[in-house]
Every structure is written in structure tokens, then in C-alpha cells.
mmCIF file of C-alpha atoms and ligand atoms in Angstrom:
data_model
loop_
_atom_site.group_PDB
_atom_site.id
_atom_site.type_symbol
_atom_site.label_atom_id
_atom_site.label_comp_id
_atom_site.label_asym_id
_atom_site.label_seq_id
_atom_site.Cartn_x
_atom_site.Cartn_y
_atom_site.Cartn_z
ATOM 1 C CA MET R 1 15.888 37.023 -42.068
ATOM 2 C CA LYS R 2 16.235 35.433 -38.133
ATOM 3 C CA ILE R 3 18.325 36.915 -35.600
ATOM 4 C CA GLU R 4 21.634 35.452 -36.404
ATOM 5 C CA THR R 5 21.895 36.157 -39.899
ATOM 6 C CA THR R 6 20.566 40.264 -38.675
ATOM 7 C CA ALA R 7 23.395 40.709 -36.358
ATOM 8 C CA ILE R 8 26.058 39.421 -39.099
ATOM 9 C CA HIS R 9 25.378 41.361 -42.149
ATOM 10 C CA ALA R 10 22.849 44.504 -41.176
ATOM 11 C CA GLY R 11 25.550 46.229 -39.722
ATOM 12 C CA ASN R 12 28.567 45.663 -42.404
ATOM 13 C CA GLN R 13 29.438 47.187 -45.556
ATOM 14 C CA SER R 14 32.275 45.988 -47.115
ATOM 15 C CA ASP R 15 34.506 48.976 -48.350
ATOM 16 C CA GLU R 16 34.285 49.573 -52.294
ATOM 17 C CA ASN R 17 37.782 50.968 -52.085
ATOM 18 C CA THR R 18 39.888 48.324 -50.914
ATOM 19 C CA GLY R 19 38.144 45.258 -51.706
ATOM 20 C CA ALA R 20 38.380 44.603 -47.263
ATOM 21 C CA VAL R 21 35.443 42.763 -45.941
ATOM 22 C CA ILE R 22 34.891 44.211 -43.099
ATOM 23 C CA GLN R 23 34.181 47.633 -42.725
ATOM 24 C CA PRO R 24 37.267 49.583 -41.481
ATOM 25 C CA ILE R 25 37.020 52.438 -38.800
ATOM 26 C CA THR R 26 36.333 55.667 -40.474
ATOM 27 C CA LEU R 27 39.108 58.295 -37.924
ATOM 28 C CA SER R 28 37.923 61.322 -40.134
ATOM 29 C CA THR R 29 35.851 64.533 -38.296
ATOM 30 C CA THR R 30 34.943 66.173 -41.481
ATOM 31 C CA TYR R 31 34.341 64.903 -45.151
ATOM 32 C CA LEU R 32 35.366 66.574 -48.157
ATOM 33 C CA ARG R 33 32.599 68.757 -50.416
ATOM 34 C CA ASP R 34 31.622 68.452 -54.187
ATOM 35 C CA GLN R 35 32.548 71.061 -56.499
ATOM 36 C CA ASP R 36 29.197 72.668 -56.209
ATOM 37 C CA GLY R 37 29.544 72.795 -52.025
ATOM 38 C CA SER R 38 27.163 69.829 -51.983
ATOM 39 C CA TYR R 39 28.072 66.814 -49.526
ATOM 40 C CA SER R 40 26.857 63.885 -51.692
ATOM 41 C CA SER R 41 28.669 61.144 -49.160
ATOM 42 C CA GLY R 42 26.017 62.060 -46.701
ATOM 43 C CA TYR R 43 28.347 62.840 -44.663
ATOM 44 C CA ILE R 44 29.263 66.320 -43.197
ATOM 45 C CA TYR R 45 30.664 66.237 -39.689
ATOM 46 C CA SER R 46 31.877 63.120 -37.627
ATOM 47 C CA ARG R 47 29.058 64.824 -34.553
ATOM 48 C CA ALA R 48 26.504 64.954 -37.431
ATOM 49 C CA GLY R 49 26.829 61.639 -38.033
ATOM 50 C CA ASN R 50 29.728 58.714 -38.991
ATOM 51 C CA PRO R 51 29.698 55.381 -41.334
ATOM 52 C CA ASN R 52 30.242 52.803 -38.571
ATOM 53 C CA ARG R 53 27.639 54.745 -36.691
ATOM 54 C CA THR R 54 25.332 54.729 -39.509
ATOM 55 C CA GLN R 55 25.882 50.544 -39.069
ATOM 56 C CA LEU R 56 26.371 50.408 -35.652
ATOM 57 C CA GLU R 57 22.605 52.398 -35.331
ATOM 58 C CA ASN R 58 21.339 49.796 -38.797
ATOM 59 C CA VAL R 59 21.963 46.434 -37.212
ATOM 60 C CA LEU R 60 20.177 47.905 -33.191
ATOM 61 C CA THR R 61 17.161 49.103 -35.908
ATOM 62 C CA LYS R 62 16.677 45.584 -37.483
ATOM 63 C CA LEU R 63 17.447 43.831 -34.247
ATOM 64 C CA GLU R 64 14.356 46.128 -31.967
ATOM 65 C CA TYR R 65 12.404 45.923 -35.699
ATOM 66 C CA GLY R 66 12.235 49.260 -35.108
ATOM 67 C CA ALA R 67 12.089 52.477 -38.060
ATOM 68 C CA ASP R 68 15.702 54.309 -37.069
ATOM 69 C CA ALA R 69 18.313 54.131 -34.136
ATOM 70 C CA ALA R 70 20.706 56.386 -32.334
ATOM 71 C CA ALA R 71 23.877 55.646 -30.823
ATOM 72 C CA PHE R 72 25.234 57.545 -27.658
ATOM 73 C CA SER R 73 28.308 57.627 -25.440
ATOM 74 C CA SER R 74 26.537 56.079 -22.509
ATOM 75 C CA GLY R 75 23.159 54.231 -21.373
ATOM 76 C CA ASN R 76 22.946 57.147 -19.647
ATOM 77 C CA ALA R 77 23.439 59.529 -22.349
ATOM 78 C CA ALA R 78 20.893 57.537 -24.719
ATOM 79 C CA GLY R 79 18.432 58.534 -20.468
ATOM 80 C CA MET R 80 18.926 61.839 -21.157
ATOM 81 C CA THR R 81 18.218 62.488 -24.548
ATOM 82 C CA ALA R 82 15.106 60.541 -24.168
ATOM 83 C CA PHE R 83 14.668 63.072 -20.821
ATOM 84 C CA GLN R 84 15.382 66.272 -22.506
ATOM 85 C CA SER R 85 13.195 65.109 -25.464
ATOM 86 C CA LEU R 86 10.561 65.744 -24.054
ATOM 87 C CA LYS R 87 8.727 69.172 -23.401
ATOM 88 C CA PRO R 88 9.544 71.077 -20.164
ATOM 89 C CA GLY R 89 6.682 70.824 -17.297
ATOM 90 C CA THR R 90 6.172 67.118 -18.528
ATOM 91 C CA HIS R 91 5.183 64.321 -16.070
ATOM 92 C CA ALA R 92 7.228 60.496 -16.928
ATOM 93 C CA ILE R 93 5.954 57.404 -14.913
ATOM 94 C CA CYS R 94 8.672 55.462 -14.180
ATOM 95 C CA PRO R 95 9.062 52.321 -11.714
ATOM 96 C CA ASP R 96 10.008 51.954 -8.310
ATOM 97 C CA ASP R 97 12.822 50.407 -8.884
ATOM 98 C CA MET R 98 13.658 51.360 -12.042
ATOM 99 C CA TYR R 99 18.185 51.767 -12.575
ATOM 100 C CA HIS R 100 19.491 53.904 -10.065
ATOM 101 C CA GLY R 101 21.596 56.208 -12.429
ATOM 102 C CA LEU R 102 18.645 56.704 -14.209
ATOM 103 C CA ARG R 103 16.417 57.361 -11.410
ATOM 104 C CA ASN R 104 19.325 59.789 -9.587
ATOM 105 C CA GLN R 105 19.923 60.964 -12.915
ATOM 106 C CA LEU R 106 15.584 62.529 -13.252
ATOM 107 C CA LYS R 107 16.140 63.539 -9.394
ATOM 108 C CA HIS R 108 19.719 65.532 -9.832
ATOM 109 C CA MET R 109 19.243 66.879 -12.882
ATOM 110 C CA PHE R 110 15.593 66.994 -13.937
ATOM 111 C CA ALA R 111 14.015 68.507 -10.957
ATOM 112 C CA GLY R 112 12.693 71.609 -11.645
ATOM 113 C CA ILE R 113 12.134 70.350 -15.222
ATOM 114 C CA LEU R 114 10.080 67.394 -15.503
ATOM 115 C CA GLU R 115 7.746 66.276 -13.341
ATOM 116 C CA PHE R 116 8.179 62.620 -12.308
ATOM 117 C CA ASP R 117 6.904 59.602 -10.436
ATOM 118 C CA PHE R 118 8.581 56.402 -9.217
ATOM 119 C CA VAL R 119 5.802 53.765 -8.771
ATOM 120 C CA ASP R 120 5.098 50.544 -8.801
ATOM 121 C CA VAL R 121 4.300 50.510 -12.349
ATOM 122 C CA ASN R 122 2.896 46.463 -12.266
ATOM 123 C CA ASP R 123 -0.320 47.936 -10.431
ATOM 124 C CA GLU R 124 -2.887 49.175 -13.308
ATOM 125 C CA GLN R 125 -4.836 51.078 -10.306
ATOM 126 C CA VAL R 126 -1.118 52.697 -9.362
ATOM 127 C CA LEU R 127 -0.491 53.591 -12.924
ATOM 128 C CA ILE R 128 -4.286 54.729 -13.634
ATOM 129 C CA ASP R 129 -3.973 57.285 -9.596
ATOM 130 C CA HIS R 130 -0.541 58.966 -10.866
ATOM 131 C CA ILE R 131 -1.210 59.674 -15.081
ATOM 132 C CA LYS R 132 -2.225 63.687 -15.203
ATOM 133 C CA PRO R 133 -3.352 65.716 -17.884
ATOM 134 C CA ASN R 134 0.639 66.291 -18.645
ATOM 135 C CA THR R 135 1.649 62.550 -18.606
ATOM 136 C CA GLY R 136 3.478 62.370 -21.797
ATOM 137 C CA LEU R 137 6.138 59.419 -20.744
ATOM 138 C CA ILE R 138 5.414 56.087 -18.860
ATOM 139 C CA TRP R 139 9.358 54.430 -18.272
ATOM 140 C CA LEU R 140 9.210 50.820 -18.317
ATOM 141 C CA GLU R 141 12.508 48.096 -17.398
ATOM 142 C CA THR R 142 11.501 44.706 -17.866
ATOM 143 C CA PRO R 143 12.691 42.402 -16.576
ATOM 144 C CA SER R 144 14.597 45.086 -14.125
ATOM 145 C CA ASN R 145 17.168 46.082 -11.874
ATOM 146 C CA PRO R 146 17.821 44.066 -9.374
ATOM 147 C CA LEU R 147 15.112 42.461 -8.001
ATOM 148 C CA LEU R 148 13.990 41.388 -11.791
ATOM 149 C CA LYS R 149 10.475 42.022 -11.360
ATOM 150 C CA ILE R 150 8.169 41.353 -14.304
ATOM 151 C CA THR R 151 6.064 44.374 -16.482
ATOM 152 C CA ASP R 152 3.421 43.376 -19.430
ATOM 153 C CA ILE R 153 4.337 45.353 -21.535
ATOM 154 C CA LYS R 154 1.289 45.275 -23.891
ATOM 155 C CA LYS R 155 -1.057 45.639 -20.773
ATOM 156 C CA VAL R 156 0.589 48.858 -20.416
ATOM 157 C CA VAL R 157 0.864 49.900 -24.072
ATOM 158 C CA ALA R 158 -2.859 49.324 -23.920
ATOM 159 C CA LEU R 159 -3.729 51.732 -21.049
ATOM 160 C CA ALA R 160 -0.842 54.800 -22.103
ATOM 161 C CA LYS R 161 -2.307 54.236 -26.063
ATOM 162 C CA GLN R 162 -6.060 55.472 -24.571
ATOM 163 C CA TYR R 163 -4.254 58.695 -22.287
ATOM 164 C CA GLN R 164 -2.155 59.194 -25.689
ATOM 165 C CA ILE R 165 1.083 58.791 -23.820
ATOM 166 C CA ASN R 166 4.507 57.096 -25.052
ATOM 167 C CA VAL R 167 5.362 53.934 -23.723
ATOM 168 C CA LEU R 168 9.722 53.778 -23.428
ATOM 169 C CA VAL R 169 11.250 50.018 -22.497
ATOM 170 C CA ASP R 170 15.329 50.416 -21.269
ATOM 171 C CA ASN R 171 15.431 46.766 -22.784
ATOM 172 C CA THR R 172 19.505 46.314 -21.312
ATOM 173 C CA PHE R 173 18.272 43.052 -18.882
ATOM 174 C CA ALA R 174 16.473 41.589 -21.544
ATOM 175 C CA THR R 175 18.729 42.136 -25.041
ATOM 176 C CA PRO R 176 17.296 42.166 -28.579
ATOM 177 C CA VAL R 177 17.321 38.685 -28.546
ATOM 178 C CA CYS R 178 14.931 37.822 -25.541
ATOM 179 C CA GLN R 179 12.516 40.032 -26.131
ATOM 180 C CA HIS R 180 11.643 42.987 -29.025
ATOM 181 C CA PRO R 181 8.975 46.017 -26.838
ATOM 182 C CA LEU R 182 8.780 47.506 -30.630
ATOM 183 C CA LEU R 183 6.744 44.579 -32.385
ATOM 184 C CA LEU R 184 4.299 44.595 -28.192
ATOM 185 C CA GLY R 185 3.386 48.448 -28.953
ATOM 186 C CA ALA R 186 5.931 50.547 -27.071
ATOM 187 C CA ASP R 187 7.414 53.250 -28.558
ATOM 188 C CA MET R 188 11.100 53.492 -28.066
ATOM 189 C CA VAL R 189 13.238 50.856 -26.564
ATOM 190 C CA MET R 190 16.417 52.268 -24.285
ATOM 191 C CA HIS R 191 20.131 50.226 -24.321
ATOM 192 C CA SER R 192 22.670 50.238 -21.824
ATOM 193 C CA SER R 193 25.076 48.591 -25.281
ATOM 194 C CA THR R 194 28.118 48.397 -22.064
ATOM 195 C CA LYS R 195 25.943 45.420 -21.268
ATOM 196 C CA TYR R 196 24.841 42.625 -23.449
ATOM 197 C CA ILE R 197 25.678 44.542 -26.743
ATOM 198 C CA GLY R 198 29.441 45.346 -26.466
ATOM 199 C CA GLY R 199 29.675 41.645 -24.360
ATOM 200 C CA HIS R 200 33.185 41.938 -22.758
ATOM 201 C CA SER R 201 32.962 44.284 -20.638
ATOM 202 C CA ASP R 202 35.589 46.605 -22.016
ATOM 203 C CA LEU R 203 33.816 49.983 -23.826
ATOM 204 C CA MET R 204 30.566 52.052 -23.316
ATOM 205 C CA GLY R 205 27.574 53.053 -25.141
ATOM 206 C CA GLY R 206 24.377 53.700 -24.856
ATOM 207 C CA VAL R 207 21.282 53.511 -27.843
ATOM 208 C CA LEU R 208 17.638 54.700 -28.550
ATOM 209 C CA ILE R 209 14.989 52.364 -31.070
ATOM 210 C CA THR R 210 12.290 54.012 -32.267
ATOM 211 C CA ALA R 211 9.038 52.225 -33.519
ATOM 212 C CA ALA R 212 8.269 55.819 -36.090
ATOM 213 C CA LYS R 213 10.157 58.252 -37.614
ATOM 214 C CA ASP R 214 7.570 60.566 -35.968
ATOM 215 C CA GLU R 215 8.240 64.113 -34.522
ATOM 216 C CA TRP R 216 9.657 62.564 -31.227
ATOM 217 C CA TRP R 217 12.764 61.235 -33.114
ATOM 218 C CA THR R 218 13.464 64.287 -35.128
ATOM 219 C CA LYS R 219 14.116 66.048 -31.373
ATOM 220 C CA ILE R 220 15.478 63.054 -30.526
ATOM 221 C CA ARG R 221 18.154 63.303 -33.812
ATOM 222 C CA GLN R 222 18.505 66.799 -32.478
ATOM 223 C CA ILE R 223 19.925 66.375 -29.030
ATOM 224 C CA GLN R 224 22.844 63.360 -30.558
ATOM 225 C CA GLU R 225 23.648 65.940 -32.918
ATOM 226 C CA LEU R 226 23.628 69.435 -31.309
ATOM 227 C CA GLY R 227 24.177 67.474 -27.461
ATOM 228 C CA GLY R 228 27.247 65.781 -28.860
ATOM 229 C CA ALA R 229 27.167 62.417 -26.563
ATOM 230 C CA ILE R 230 28.132 60.594 -29.721
ATOM 231 C CA PRO R 231 29.979 57.059 -29.525
ATOM 232 C CA SER R 232 33.452 57.561 -31.183
ATOM 233 C CA PRO R 233 34.431 55.537 -34.243
ATOM 234 C CA ALA R 234 36.071 52.711 -32.430
ATOM 235 C CA ASP R 235 33.250 52.066 -29.961
ATOM 236 C CA CYS R 236 30.654 51.505 -32.829
ATOM 237 C CA TYR R 237 32.974 49.452 -34.595
ATOM 238 C CA TYR R 238 33.788 47.506 -31.555
ATOM 239 C CA LEU R 239 30.441 47.040 -30.875
ATOM 240 C CA THR R 240 28.868 45.894 -34.594
ATOM 241 C CA ARG R 241 31.841 43.357 -33.934
ATOM 242 C CA SER R 242 30.613 42.286 -30.981
ATOM 243 C CA ILE R 243 26.833 42.194 -32.433
ATOM 244 C CA LYS R 244 27.950 39.435 -34.631
ATOM 245 C CA THR R 245 28.147 37.254 -32.035
ATOM 246 C CA LEU R 246 25.421 38.676 -29.503
ATOM 247 C CA PRO R 247 22.425 36.424 -30.074
ATOM 248 C CA TYR R 248 24.737 32.802 -29.713
ATOM 249 C CA ARG R 249 26.208 34.595 -26.608
ATOM 250 C CA VAL R 250 22.784 35.415 -25.377
ATOM 251 C CA LYS R 251 21.489 31.717 -25.351
ATOM 252 C CA GLY R 252 25.005 30.986 -23.657
ATOM 253 C CA HIS R 253 24.166 33.465 -21.203
ATOM 254 C CA VAL R 254 20.188 32.366 -20.898
ATOM 255 C CA GLN R 255 21.315 28.488 -20.838
ATOM 256 C CA ASN R 256 23.517 29.533 -17.735
ATOM 257 C CA ALA R 257 21.232 31.496 -16.271
ATOM 258 C CA GLN R 258 18.655 28.868 -16.209
ATOM 259 C CA LEU R 259 20.815 26.022 -14.521
ATOM 260 C CA LEU R 260 22.366 28.256 -11.741
ATOM 261 C CA ALA R 261 18.983 28.951 -11.507
ATOM 262 C CA ASP R 262 17.714 25.334 -10.794
ATOM 263 C CA PHE R 263 20.660 24.852 -8.746
ATOM 264 C CA LEU R 264 19.997 27.669 -6.291
ATOM 265 C CA VAL R 265 17.389 27.151 -5.430
ATOM 266 C CA LYS R 266 17.551 23.341 -4.405
ATOM 267 C CA HIS R 267 19.790 24.760 -2.318
ATOM 268 C CA ASP R 268 18.908 25.106 1.733
ATOM 269 C CA GLN R 269 21.927 28.046 2.156
ATOM 270 C CA ILE R 270 19.587 30.175 -0.300
ATOM 271 C CA GLU R 271 16.064 32.126 0.971
ATOM 272 C CA SER R 272 14.706 32.580 -2.538
ATOM 273 C CA VAL R 273 16.045 32.832 -6.221
ATOM 274 C CA LEU R 274 14.837 35.756 -8.029
ATOM 275 C CA TYR R 275 14.346 34.256 -11.914
ATOM 276 C CA PRO R 276 11.459 34.799 -14.558
ATOM 277 C CA GLY R 277 13.004 31.478 -15.781
ATOM 278 C CA LEU R 278 12.058 29.855 -12.887
ATOM 279 C CA LYS R 279 8.436 28.591 -12.556
ATOM 280 C CA SER R 280 8.118 29.541 -8.965
ATOM 281 C CA HIS R 281 8.226 33.747 -10.367
ATOM 282 C CA PRO R 282 5.401 35.197 -9.290
ATOM 283 C CA GLN R 283 5.657 36.614 -12.851
ATOM 284 C CA HIS R 284 7.013 33.784 -14.771
ATOM 285 C CA GLU R 285 3.197 33.363 -17.081
ATOM 286 C CA ILE R 286 3.978 36.503 -18.251
ATOM 287 C CA ALA R 287 7.283 36.649 -19.204
ATOM 288 C CA ALA R 288 7.479 33.346 -20.759
ATOM 289 C CA LYS R 289 4.603 34.898 -22.590
ATOM 290 C CA GLN R 290 6.377 38.615 -23.991
ATOM 291 C CA MET R 291 10.250 37.053 -23.874
ATOM 292 C CA ASP R 292 11.462 34.886 -26.156
ATOM 293 C CA TYR R 293 14.186 33.932 -23.681
ATOM 294 C CA PHE R 294 14.190 34.760 -19.899
ATOM 295 C CA GLY R 295 17.868 36.401 -20.171
ATOM 296 C CA GLY R 296 21.079 35.959 -18.077
ATOM 297 C CA MET R 297 20.315 37.959 -14.796
ATOM 298 C CA LEU R 298 19.805 36.211 -11.755
ATOM 299 C CA SER R 299 19.535 37.494 -7.843
ATOM 300 C CA PHE R 300 19.317 35.444 -5.086
ATOM 301 C CA CYS R 301 18.728 35.885 -1.059
ATOM 302 C CA LEU R 302 20.762 34.284 1.509
ATOM 303 C CA LYS R 303 18.987 33.232 4.629
ATOM 304 C CA GLY R 304 21.178 35.633 7.171
ATOM 305 C CA GLY R 305 21.732 39.020 6.207
ATOM 306 C CA GLU R 306 24.057 41.528 4.800
ATOM 307 C CA ALA R 307 27.229 39.277 6.578
ATOM 308 C CA GLU R 308 26.243 36.252 5.463
ATOM 309 C CA ALA R 309 25.752 37.518 1.713
ATOM 310 C CA LYS R 310 29.633 39.442 1.664
ATOM 311 C CA LYS R 311 30.327 36.100 3.283
ATOM 312 C CA VAL R 312 29.961 34.286 0.110
ATOM 313 C CA VAL R 313 31.219 37.118 -2.286
ATOM 314 C CA ASN R 314 34.264 37.085 -1.078
ATOM 315 C CA LYS R 315 34.454 32.731 -0.974
ATOM 316 C CA LEU R 316 33.655 33.072 -4.717
ATOM 317 C CA LYS R 317 36.884 32.162 -7.300
ATOM 318 C CA LEU R 318 35.301 32.712 -10.604
ATOM 319 C CA PHE R 319 32.616 34.786 -9.766
ATOM 320 C CA ALA R 320 34.227 38.367 -9.661
ATOM 321 C CA GLN R 321 33.127 41.029 -7.203
ATOM 322 C CA ALA R 322 32.542 44.286 -9.630
ATOM 323 C CA THR R 323 29.187 45.634 -10.680
ATOM 324 C CA SER R 324 27.623 46.309 -14.571
ATOM 325 C CA LEU R 325 26.984 43.133 -15.787
ATOM 326 C CA GLY R 326 26.433 41.543 -19.591
ATOM 327 C CA GLY R 327 30.225 40.165 -20.147
ATOM 328 C CA VAL R 328 31.397 36.890 -20.964
ATOM 329 C CA GLU R 329 33.211 37.039 -17.556
ATOM 330 C CA SER R 330 30.241 36.136 -14.491
ATOM 331 C CA LEU R 331 30.366 39.416 -12.111
ATOM 332 C CA ILE R 332 28.426 39.017 -8.423
ATOM 333 C CA GLU R 333 27.574 41.745 -6.409
ATOM 334 C CA HIS R 334 26.223 42.952 -3.170
ATOM 335 C CA ARG R 335 23.886 45.392 -4.661
ATOM 336 C CA ALA R 336 22.752 47.153 -1.561
ATOM 337 C CA SER R 337 25.724 48.207 -1.328
ATOM 338 C CA VAL R 338 26.275 49.643 -4.621
ATOM 339 C CA GLU R 339 23.172 51.451 -4.210
ATOM 340 C CA GLY R 340 23.874 53.153 -1.246
ATOM 341 C CA PRO R 341 21.975 54.927 1.869
ATOM 342 C CA GLY R 342 18.078 54.308 1.030
ATOM 343 C CA THR R 343 18.074 51.490 -1.118
ATOM 344 C CA VAL R 344 15.533 49.282 -1.236
ATOM 345 C CA THR R 345 17.168 46.343 -2.142
ATOM 346 C CA PRO R 346 17.204 43.588 0.410
ATOM 347 C CA GLN R 347 20.593 43.399 2.449
ATOM 348 C CA ASN R 348 21.086 39.493 1.296
ATOM 349 C CA LEU R 349 20.195 39.909 -1.477
ATOM 350 C CA LEU R 350 23.072 38.991 -4.684
ATOM 351 C CA ARG R 351 22.857 39.887 -7.927
ATOM 352 C CA VAL R 352 24.354 37.870 -10.411
ATOM 353 C CA SER R 353 25.366 38.310 -13.714
ATOM 354 C CA VAL R 354 25.866 35.109 -15.502
ATOM 355 C CA GLY R 355 28.730 34.472 -18.081
ATOM 356 C CA LEU R 356 29.730 31.811 -20.532
ATOM 357 C CA GLU R 357 32.006 29.402 -18.386
ATOM 358 C CA HIS R 358 30.725 25.972 -17.892
ATOM 359 C CA ILE R 359 27.930 25.792 -16.320
ATOM 360 C CA ASP R 360 29.831 22.626 -14.206
ATOM 361 C CA ASP R 361 32.637 25.263 -13.617
ATOM 362 C CA LEU R 362 30.342 27.926 -11.822
ATOM 363 C CA ILE R 363 28.180 25.308 -10.431
ATOM 364 C CA ALA R 364 31.005 23.652 -8.211
ATOM 365 C CA ASP R 365 32.304 27.479 -7.818
ATOM 366 C CA MET R 366 28.939 28.506 -5.361
ATOM 367 C CA GLU R 367 28.498 25.272 -3.695
ATOM 368 C CA GLN R 368 31.752 25.480 -2.102
ATOM 369 C CA ALA R 369 30.715 29.155 -1.513
ATOM 370 C CA LEU R 370 27.565 27.840 0.086
ATOM 371 C CA SER R 371 29.072 25.258 2.270
HETATM 372 C C1 PLP M 401 23.829 50.475 -16.804
HETATM 373 C C2 PLP M 401 22.073 50.695 -16.725
HETATM 374 C C3 PLP M 401 22.883 51.707 -17.530
HETATM 375 C C4 PLP M 401 23.222 52.833 -17.328
HETATM 376 O O1 PLP M 401 24.416 52.854 -18.621
HETATM 377 P P1 PLP M 401 25.894 52.933 -19.015
HETATM 378 O O2 PLP M 401 25.711 52.994 -20.068
HETATM 379 O O3 PLP M 401 26.262 52.607 -17.217
HETATM 380 O O4 PLP M 401 25.610 54.386 -18.992
HETATM 381 C C5 PLP M 401 19.877 51.981 -18.092
HETATM 382 N N1 PLP M 401 19.472 50.687 -18.124
HETATM 383 C C6 PLP M 401 20.432 49.939 -17.328
HETATM 384 C C7 PLP M 401 18.995 48.753 -16.752
HETATM 385 C C8 PLP M 401 21.475 49.571 -17.361
HETATM 386 O O5 PLP M 401 22.087 48.257 -16.490
#
């Protein structure tokens, strides 16, 4: 089945009792036992499992071509579960521009439990130099945030396999529509479903999707159940509902992002535009090879510095000044201020989550703000 069909059908189970076509939200925290004490429904207690979560996990498994998925209450909870699943003392290699929330999680919550290095994962020699006997995980995030750097997933997987290291890809920016890391050989995929999967900036969620139901996955499932960082049945319902339009929303985001990038590149107030769909992007070839679409996120650097960048943000009317991404409305932010002291993000950089407004209106707004 094609992704548009999967997105609509794989997460829904019509209700046999009432004939409701759309699956109801099951709020009950506890489930009836049979007379012999068994649980023939397959559900016992909602922390361990809930029908809405099952359906959400089913559709996400299929969208990423995985063997199973586990849903969490946020992207960071999904990331935390991946780190908690590693044996204490394991060494992880992460990108030097890893999503700052997870980078801070490692630094503040896992120091003394795991070892980790933040390196340029796009430099093969740097990767090789950092591999140690206890290295168990290479974490990738491509396109990266906010520099939109592209990592060649297949190439890193080939190297990791030689050393029996697992590769996990944070696929949040790419969405399950633009890129399928498991098909490129990765072992696990992570999403913040708060972003494109939810798509309306109104709920938090995260997910891990595995290529194999192996020992590592058993540990992930155990942490999901015992740790309890699970999404509510209503959030699972809304995510499943949002996923039905995900392929069409993402294609709209991608189309608008490409057109906005083409406009910005030609503007004389702009120093550079970072979008993998531009031929001028240093890793455009790799992106074209491993992505079906180039995504809805872009960044651009203004001529001038922080003051010029902030002035443009304040003049924009349609692009809301706010963090986060993946919603139907366009958002823009001065990324260096969000990441705080110590950030490597240039002070003249603005990050845009290109929304689904008409592109003519978005370009007109950008044009007046830049003038
Ligand atoms: C937002 C985000 C996360 C964290 O997800 P939350 O849902 O905010 O916890 C992780 N990775 C990337 C790339 C993100 O954009």
C-alpha cells in the first residue's frame, strides 16, 4: 500500500459493539478479567497498554517500515527511554548539533551513567576516531536542527555494522513521509510527534520505532511500561487522527518550503539559505538520494547580525515568533536565543517552520519584512 492509504487505514479499528466507523477513545484504566482470571482482550491496565495507543503504534510501525513502535508522552521521553535502555557504562556517539533538549538530557541526567561524545558525525574519520570498545550507539539527526546538515545514513550504518554498533535516527525534521531510516539500515527511529505527526501545535508526544523485535526492543518496552512515560488515550486518538492527513500536509509543507527557499536565495538582504532542496546546499546530492522529499524546515542567515535578524522577525505578520515546528501555521525564531549561552548557532540565523498558508501570502509577508 502507498503511504497515503496506510496513513488512513492502519491506525483505525471500527467498533464491533456499536458499528462506529471511527475508533472510540477508551478511557478505562483497567480491564475485565475472564472467569478463569485471564485477560482475553489483551489489555490489563492502561499503563501497560490501551487500544488507542495500540492503533497509534500500529500505524507508526507501518509508516516507518518497522517491526514495532512504542509511543511516549513526549519526544524527550522517547529519547530518554532509548538512553535508559543502554547498559550503564555504554558509550554513545551523538551529533555536535544534536537537538539541544536531548543534548542537555544527556549532560544533566546521564552524566556518570553513560559515556557520550558530541562530534561531527558527517566526517567518517572523526567517527572512527571516537569509536571505543564500549561504544553501543550512534545517534543521528538528519536534517539537523537548525543548520539543516544532512548525514548519509547508509554510510554511517555501514561503518557502525563493522563494529556492531546500533544506529538510531531522530527523524523528526524529515517526518515518516520524507525519509525512511529503517529502509536505509538504521536499527531504530525516533520522532517527536509533537511536531509534524501531531501537526497542529496542540499536543505532545514521542515515538520509537524498531527494525527488529530484539533484546534491545524488549528493554524499550519494559521501560515504557515500568517507567510510565506514556501518552494519554485522548492524545493517542488525536495523533492517529492527525496521521490520516500527514502525507498531504507534509507534501504541502515541502512545496511551500522549496518556493520560500527559492525566493530567499535571490533576495539581496540574505547572506545564505539552508535548505536541502536547494542545489547550493553542500549535501544536496545525499539528501536527494536518501529522502523522498526535502522537508518543510529551512533556516536563513541575514546580512548583518542579531539586531537585523530580530528586526525581521518582529516585522513579520503571518510567521508567528515561537519555537517548535511542524504545525499548519508558519513559525519563525531566532534560534540562538532559544538555545542560550554556549550555542554554536549563528546570531544572524532565523529558523522557519514553513506552514500551509498560501505561498503567495507567505512570500508577500517575507518581502515586506525584509524591505
Ligand atoms: C522537538 C524535538 C525533540 C523533542 O521532542 P519533545 O516532543 O519536545 O519532547 C527531539 N528532537 C527533535 C529534532 C525535535 O525537534
